[in-house]
């Protein structure tokens, strides 16, 4: 098995005015390709901070993060952005969809960003977009803009956007946090299917024990640290 993500003794201190907030106090985590990992823990324990660091949206105050062989910590901002574009699919708790674009337009934009900005060789992946949208039961909503979609549908578009480029890793911050049970089930089934069928690597923050139970491994965090268990709990 191949290690796709390594965090070594990662620390993060936020400075608020003259006060330092230690959000992460030495987190180490190894992730193999094809793992489906849940991160759980009380509010404020550092879950989102960890996810943002793993995906290169933030830089650590200490420690090291290696993503698919590339040291994110040593990389310049530009390099880190480039790695993130190529390897990471983010699902944020707030959907961050582009309001004036349709569902399909949001996917197309993600493809162009992935390919390196508006001038990049984006290619036309309408087939792939259609496939992803239909996997998420959105084929009839393809031409709707975010305001013409329900919350659950918007979350599914956000998920489609995260996976359309087949990133090495999907990082999802409470992807079912705002969803009813029906929409949660669609999102979780989609994750599970991608994990089993395509060996897609996924890290998902969740407060929901049922969602966590679908994952092959669960880590618990408290006060900026991983408390239990950090090794192969196979369900
Ligand atoms: N940009 C920031 N500036 C200062 N402090 C921050 C910032 N972001 C987070 N924090 C603090 O860092 C700690 C960890 O926050 P984080 O968002 O990682 O928690 P979380 O585990 O994701 O919580 P939740 O379950 O509520 O989303 C908290 O004490 C929070 O107040
Ligand atoms: Mg959070």
XYZ file of N, CA and C in Angstrom, residues 18-101:
252
model
N -3.018 40.098 20.418
C -1.732 39.714 21.023
C -1.822 38.346 21.686
N -2.931 37.651 21.442
C -3.130 36.346 22.093
C -2.871 35.217 21.099
N -2.143 34.202 21.525
C -1.912 33.019 20.700
C -2.916 31.930 21.057
N -3.547 31.384 20.026
C -4.469 30.256 20.232
C -3.822 29.021 19.625
N -3.507 28.041 20.468
C -2.881 26.804 19.966
C -3.987 25.864 19.507
N -4.269 25.872 18.203
C -5.375 25.068 17.673
C -4.962 23.618 17.458
N -3.704 23.386 17.081
C -3.193 22.014 16.944
C -1.888 21.897 17.710
N -1.786 20.841 18.502
C -0.611 20.686 19.377
C 0.108 19.389 19.078
N 0.633 19.258 17.869
C 1.422 18.068 17.555
C 0.553 16.906 17.104
N 0.081 17.017 15.861
C -0.761 15.954 15.302
C 0.035 15.164 14.270
N 0.062 13.853 14.426
C 0.700 12.987 13.442
C -0.333 12.010 12.902
N -0.307 11.842 11.585
C -1.318 11.011 10.945
C -0.762 10.493 9.629
N -0.903 9.212 9.393
C -0.517 8.624 8.106
C -1.757 8.099 7.417
N -1.857 8.367 6.154
C -3.024 7.911 5.415
C -2.570 7.112 4.199
N -3.087 5.893 4.073
C -2.772 5.075 2.904
C -3.746 5.405 1.775
N -3.277 5.163 0.564
C -4.157 5.345 -0.588
C -5.381 4.439 -0.428
N -6.544 4.976 -0.694
C -7.769 4.169 -0.622
C -8.411 4.131 0.751
N -7.846 4.850 1.712
C -8.489 4.879 3.031
C -9.704 5.800 3.019
N -10.634 5.481 3.901
C -11.804 6.333 4.119
C -11.815 6.604 5.620
N -11.386 7.808 5.983
C -11.128 8.150 7.381
C -12.130 9.175 7.887
N -12.652 8.945 9.080
C -13.504 9.950 9.730
C -12.704 10.636 10.821
N -12.868 11.950 10.936
C -12.297 12.700 12.057
C -13.469 13.201 12.894
N -13.425 12.864 14.168
C -14.496 13.283 15.077
C -13.898 14.038 16.265
N -14.753 14.708 17.012
C -14.276 15.407 18.201
C -15.120 16.635 18.464
N -15.069 17.162 19.683
C -15.931 18.278 20.056
C -15.610 19.556 19.283
N -16.569 20.451 19.255
C -16.401 21.725 18.583
C -15.180 22.457 19.125
N -14.375 23.002 18.211
C -13.212 23.785 18.620
C -11.962 22.961 18.871
N -12.011 21.646 18.658
C -10.838 20.817 18.983
C -9.778 20.843 17.879
N -10.104 21.459 16.732
C -9.074 21.619 15.699
C -9.290 20.808 14.431
N -10.462 20.244 14.254
C -10.714 19.377 13.091
C -10.581 20.144 11.768
N -11.282 21.273 11.663
C -11.229 22.023 10.399
C -9.825 22.553 10.153
N -9.175 22.997 11.223
C -7.801 23.483 11.089
C -6.925 22.384 10.497
N -7.058 21.184 11.023
C -6.257 20.062 10.512
C -6.560 19.803 9.037
N -7.842 19.800 8.692
C -8.214 19.524 7.301
C -7.648 20.589 6.360
N -7.726 21.842 6.784
C -7.215 22.931 5.942
C -5.697 22.853 5.782
N -5.029 22.414 6.850
C -3.576 22.232 6.757
C -3.231 21.082 5.821
N -3.964 19.975 5.964
C -3.687 18.803 5.127
C -3.872 19.134 3.659
N -4.837 20.012 3.370
C -5.118 20.371 1.982
C -4.330 21.573 1.496
N -3.450 22.100 2.319
C -2.608 23.206 1.865
C -3.301 24.555 1.819
N -4.435 24.686 2.508
C -5.093 25.993 2.566
C -4.472 26.866 3.649
N -3.827 26.223 4.604
C -3.117 26.924 5.685
C -1.721 26.327 5.781
N -0.793 27.088 6.367
C 0.533 26.511 6.626
C 0.686 26.271 8.123
N 1.335 25.166 8.491
C 1.492 24.865 9.915
C 2.509 25.788 10.586
N 2.373 25.923 11.908
C 3.373 26.683 12.674
C 4.564 25.801 12.994
N 4.349 24.477 12.946
C 5.433 23.534 13.186
C 5.064 22.190 12.589
N 6.082 21.360 12.355
C 5.823 20.027 11.802
C 5.831 20.039 10.288
N 5.407 18.905 9.708
C 5.578 18.710 8.265
C 4.379 17.969 7.688
N 4.009 18.336 6.473
C 2.933 17.628 5.772
C 3.440 17.226 4.389
N 3.347 15.934 4.103
C 3.785 15.436 2.795
C 2.581 14.827 2.091
N 2.266 15.364 0.920
C 1.110 14.907 0.168
C 1.589 14.228 -1.113
N 1.319 12.943 -1.214
C 1.690 12.193 -2.413
C 3.146 12.463 -2.812
N 4.020 12.419 -1.822
C 5.449 12.586 -2.084
C 5.932 14.028 -2.150
N 5.011 14.990 -2.064
C 5.439 16.383 -2.169
C 5.321 17.063 -0.810
N 6.407 17.683 -0.378
C 6.430 18.339 0.921
C 5.699 19.685 0.829
N 4.508 19.732 1.404
C 3.681 20.940 1.339
C 4.273 22.054 2.185
N 4.974 21.650 3.248
C 5.476 22.627 4.206
C 6.620 23.433 3.600
N 7.430 22.758 2.805
C 8.593 23.422 2.227
C 8.213 24.206 0.962
N 7.042 23.925 0.411
C 6.680 24.521 -0.881
C 6.327 26.007 -0.744
N 6.571 26.762 -1.803
C 6.145 28.159 -1.847
C 4.615 28.207 -1.940
N 4.044 29.393 -1.722
C 2.587 29.541 -1.830
C 2.091 29.085 -3.203
N 2.823 29.493 -4.233
C 2.394 29.159 -5.592
C 2.439 27.655 -5.823
N 3.493 27.043 -5.341
C 3.658 25.597 -5.514
C 2.566 24.845 -4.743
N 2.304 25.330 -3.522
C 1.289 24.677 -2.697
C -0.096 24.781 -3.362
N -0.370 25.921 -3.925
C -1.639 26.107 -4.635
C -1.735 25.140 -5.805
N -0.621 24.983 -6.488
C -0.586 24.087 -7.635
C -0.825 22.634 -7.202
N -0.171 22.217 -6.118
C -0.369 20.848 -5.616
C -1.839 20.661 -5.235
N -2.382 21.665 -4.565
C -3.769 21.569 -4.120
C -4.721 21.399 -5.311
N -4.501 22.205 -6.322
C -5.348 22.108 -7.523
C -5.320 20.717 -8.140
N -4.124 20.146 -8.181
C -3.973 18.870 -8.874
C -4.445 17.693 -8.047
N -4.324 17.784 -6.721
C -4.481 16.575 -5.911
C -5.648 16.566 -4.940
N -6.227 17.724 -4.668
C -7.209 17.793 -3.582
C -8.577 18.200 -4.102
N -9.603 17.529 -3.609
C -10.970 17.988 -3.813
C -11.548 18.366 -2.456
N -11.913 19.618 -2.289
C -12.471 20.074 -1.012
C -13.992 20.095 -1.062
N -14.609 19.608 -0.003
C -16.047 19.834 0.179
C -16.175 20.642 1.465
N -16.508 21.912 1.325
C -16.620 22.779 2.488
C -18.016 22.667 3.077
N -18.094 23.046 4.359
C -19.419 22.991 4.971
C -20.346 24.019 4.327
N -19.805 25.196 4.049
C -20.598 26.128 3.226
C -20.222 25.837 1.790
N -21.228 25.870 0.925
C -21.022 25.238 -0.372
C -20.062 25.977 -1.282
N -19.984 27.323 -1.140
C -19.078 28.085 -1.989
C -19.290 27.843 -3.481
N -20.539 27.688 -3.854
C -20.811 27.575 -5.292
C -20.837 28.975 -5.902
N -20.500 29.053 -7.166
C -20.505 30.327 -7.871
C -21.952 30.631 -8.262
N -22.531 31.731 -7.703
C -23.984 31.907 -7.799
C -24.531 32.141 -9.198
N -23.707 32.716 -10.090
C -24.246 33.037 -11.410
C -24.067 31.897 -12.407
N -23.379 30.838 -11.975
C -23.180 29.697 -12.884
C -24.164 28.580 -12.555
